[in-house]
Coordinates of C-alpha atoms in Angstrom, one line a residue:
M1 CA 25.8 89.3 101.0
E2 CA 25.0 87.5 104.2
L3 CA 25.8 84.2 105.8
K4 CA 22.8 81.9 105.8
V5 CA 21.1 82.4 109.2
E6 CA 17.5 81.7 108.4
R7 CA 16.3 80.0 111.6
D8 CA 16.6 80.9 115.2
S9 CA 18.9 77.8 115.7
D10 CA 21.2 79.3 112.9
V11 CA 21.3 82.6 114.7
D12 CA 22.2 80.8 118.0
N13 CA 24.9 78.7 116.2
W14 CA 26.3 82.0 114.7
K15 CA 26.5 83.6 118.2
E16 CA 28.1 80.5 119.6
V17 CA 30.6 80.3 116.8
I18 CA 31.7 84.0 117.3
L19 CA 31.9 83.4 121.1
I20 CA 34.2 80.4 120.5
Y21 CA 36.4 82.5 118.1
N22 CA 36.6 85.3 120.6
S23 CA 37.6 82.9 123.3
A24 CA 40.3 81.5 121.2
L25 CA 41.7 85.0 120.6
K26 CA 41.7 85.8 124.3
Q27 CA 43.6 82.5 125.0
I28 CA 46.3 83.3 122.5
S29 CA 46.6 86.9 123.5
T30 CA 47.0 85.9 127.2
K31 CA 49.6 83.4 126.3
L32 CA 51.7 85.8 124.3
E33 CA 51.4 88.5 127.2
I34 CA 52.6 86.0 129.7
L35 CA 55.4 84.9 127.5
N36 CA 56.4 88.6 126.9
D37 CA 56.3 89.2 130.7
E38 CA 58.5 86.2 131.3
F39 CA 60.9 87.3 128.6
Q40 CA 61.2 90.7 130.3
H41 CA 61.9 88.9 133.7
V42 CA 64.5 86.5 132.4
H43 CA 66.3 88.7 129.8
Q44 CA 65.2 92.3 130.7
Y45 CA 63.9 92.7 127.2
N46 CA 60.4 92.5 125.6
P47 CA 60.3 90.9 122.1
I48 CA 56.7 92.1 121.6
E49 CA 55.9 95.7 120.9
H50 CA 52.1 95.2 120.8
I51 CA 49.4 92.8 119.9
K52 CA 46.4 93.3 117.7
S53 CA 43.4 90.8 117.3
R54 CA 40.2 90.8 115.3
I55 CA 37.4 88.6 114.2
K56 CA 36.7 88.7 110.4
T57 CA 33.5 90.4 109.5
S58 CA 30.7 88.4 108.0
E59 CA 31.0 90.2 104.7
S60 CA 34.7 89.4 104.4
I61 CA 34.0 85.7 105.3
V62 CA 31.2 85.5 102.6
K63 CA 33.5 87.0 100.0
K64 CA 36.2 84.6 100.8
L65 CA 33.8 81.5 100.6
K66 CA 32.4 82.7 97.3
R67 CA 35.8 83.4 95.9
N68 CA 36.8 79.8 96.6
G69 CA 33.6 78.4 95.3
Y70 CA 31.8 77.5 98.6
E71 CA 28.2 78.2 99.7
S72 CA 28.0 80.9 102.5
T73 CA 26.9 78.7 105.4
I74 CA 28.2 78.6 108.9
E75 CA 29.5 75.0 108.5
N76 CA 31.6 76.1 105.5
M77 CA 32.8 79.1 107.3
V78 CA 34.3 77.1 110.1
K79 CA 35.7 74.4 107.8
Y80 CA 37.2 76.5 104.9
V81 CA 38.0 80.0 106.4
N82 CA 41.2 79.7 108.4
D83 CA 41.6 83.3 109.4
I84 CA 38.4 84.2 111.0
A85 CA 40.2 84.8 114.3
G86 CA 43.3 86.6 113.6
I87 CA 46.2 87.9 115.8
R88 CA 49.0 90.2 114.8
V89 CA 52.1 90.3 116.8
I90 CA 54.4 93.4 116.3
C91 CA 58.1 93.1 117.2
S92 CA 61.1 95.4 117.0
F93 CA 63.6 92.9 115.1
T94 CA 63.3 90.1 112.7
S95 CA 65.1 87.8 115.2
D96 CA 62.2 88.4 117.7
I97 CA 59.7 86.9 115.1
Y98 CA 61.4 83.6 115.1
E99 CA 61.9 83.7 118.9
I100 CA 58.1 84.2 119.4
A101 CA 57.2 81.6 116.9
E102 CA 59.3 79.0 118.7
M103 CA 57.7 80.0 122.1
I104 CA 54.2 79.4 120.5
R105 CA 55.3 76.1 119.3
D106 CA 56.5 75.0 122.6
Q107 CA 53.0 75.6 124.2
S108 CA 51.7 72.1 124.9
D109 CA 48.0 72.8 124.1
I110 CA 48.7 74.8 120.9
K111 CA 48.8 72.7 117.6
V112 CA 50.6 74.3 114.6
I113 CA 48.7 73.4 111.4
S114 CA 50.8 75.3 108.9
V115 CA 53.5 78.0 108.6
K116 CA 54.0 80.5 105.8
D117 CA 57.4 82.4 106.0
Y118 CA 57.0 85.4 103.9
I119 CA 60.2 86.8 105.3
V120 CA 62.5 84.2 103.7
S121 CA 60.2 84.0 100.7
P122 CA 58.3 87.4 100.3
K123 CA 55.3 87.7 98.0
A124 CA 55.8 89.2 94.6
S125 CA 54.2 92.4 95.9
G126 CA 56.9 92.8 98.5
Y127 CA 54.8 91.6 101.4
R128 CA 56.8 90.2 104.3
S129 CA 55.5 88.6 107.5
Y130 CA 55.5 85.2 109.3
H131 CA 52.1 83.4 109.4
M132 CA 51.2 80.5 111.7
L133 CA 47.9 78.7 111.5
V134 CA 47.3 77.1 114.9
T135 CA 44.5 75.5 116.9
V136 CA 43.8 76.2 120.6
P137 CA 41.3 74.3 122.7
V138 CA 38.3 76.4 123.9
Y139 CA 36.7 74.9 127.0
L140 CA 33.0 75.1 127.0
S141 CA 30.5 73.8 129.7
D142 CA 29.8 70.6 127.7
R143 CA 32.8 70.1 125.3
I144 CA 36.1 71.2 124.1
V145 CA 36.4 72.9 120.8
D146 CA 39.8 73.0 119.0
T147 CA 39.6 76.4 117.2
K148 CA 41.7 77.8 114.5
V149 CA 43.5 81.1 114.9
E150 CA 45.9 82.7 112.3
I151 CA 48.9 84.5 114.0
Q152 CA 50.9 87.0 111.9
I153 CA 54.2 87.9 113.4
R154 CA 56.0 90.9 111.8
T155 CA 58.3 93.9 112.6
V156 CA 57.0 97.5 112.9
G157 CA 58.5 98.1 109.4
M158 CA 56.6 95.3 107.9
D159 CA 53.4 96.2 109.5
F160 CA 53.6 99.8 108.4
W161 CA 54.2 98.6 104.8
A162 CA 51.5 96.1 105.0
S163 CA 49.0 98.7 106.3
L164 CA 49.7 101.0 103.4
E165 CA 49.6 98.1 100.8
H166 CA 46.1 97.1 102.3
K167 CA 44.7 100.6 101.8
I168 CA 46.0 100.9 98.3
H169 CA 44.6 97.4 97.4
Y170 CA 41.1 98.5 98.4
K171 CA 41.4 102.0 97.0
F172 CA 42.2 100.6 93.6
E173 CA 40.1 97.4 94.0
G174 CA 43.2 95.3 93.6
N175 CA 44.2 97.0 90.3
A176 CA 46.6 99.7 91.4
P177 CA 48.6 101.5 88.5
D178 CA 52.0 99.9 87.7
H179 CA 54.1 102.8 89.1
I180 CA 52.3 102.5 92.4
R181 CA 52.9 98.8 92.5
D182 CA 56.6 99.3 91.6
E183 CA 57.0 101.9 94.3
L184 CA 55.5 99.6 96.8
I185 CA 58.0 96.9 95.9
E186 CA 60.8 99.4 96.2
C187 CA 59.5 100.5 99.7
A188 CA 59.4 96.8 100.8
R189 CA 63.0 96.4 99.7
M190 CA 64.0 99.5 101.6
S191 CA 62.0 98.3 104.7
S192 CA 63.8 94.9 104.6
Q193 CA 67.2 96.6 104.4
L194 CA 66.2 98.9 107.4
D195 CA 65.1 95.8 109.4
E196 CA 68.5 94.2 108.7
R197 CA 70.5 97.3 109.6
M198 CA 68.6 97.8 112.9
L199 CA 69.0 94.2 113.9
S200 CA 72.8 94.4 113.2
L201 CA 72.9 97.7 115.2
N202 CA 71.0 96.1 118.1
R203 CA 73.4 93.2 118.2
E204 CA 76.4 95.5 118.2
V205 CA 74.9 97.4 121.1
H206 CA 74.4 94.1 123.1
I207 CA 78.0 93.0 122.4
S208 CA 79.4 96.3 123.4
S209 CA 77.3 96.2 126.6
E210 CA 78.5 92.7 127.6
G211 CA 82.0 93.8 126.8
R212 CA 81.7 96.7 129.4
Q213 CA 80.3 94.4 131.9
A214 CA 83.0 91.8 131.7

């Protein structure tokens, strides 16, 4: 399965599209790193543990287009596939997730297209994460291209669970045995409880620290 790049002009278009998405990823990553540095300067605390970014493979793009009934062209790829450029932001606590999401919204050149809060409303599988679809302007020599980037914000625990669930999904081609699916759901519940307890503990530590300083 391949995207249709039959002519030299199509190859050039493909290369330019990938360049644009890579540029969008760099911009978002840099913004997040600056915000993290500023947060450390002001609050002596880093809400972001680490950042991962990736460009979706051409094979994955084609599969997604076909699954949704679209022909595998570059035009359809840009129009209908929202997660070609993806950034994953890993935090320590659930409170960090919403803090980071708010900081992203406050960036004047970032436009939030949609939000999916799988923390408040987890998927049936147990998946939890906070998804933002945004556009960021990429400045080329002859034009400005508003480019879509999917941002996923999650805790370390959520990321660990999602990584294992992803491996199991591909191992069983989406048809894992019932007992494995049930165990994953239970693990998601335990992970959620751990996130809540760690957040509560962190708040208690801060309150105790402030009390000693008063």
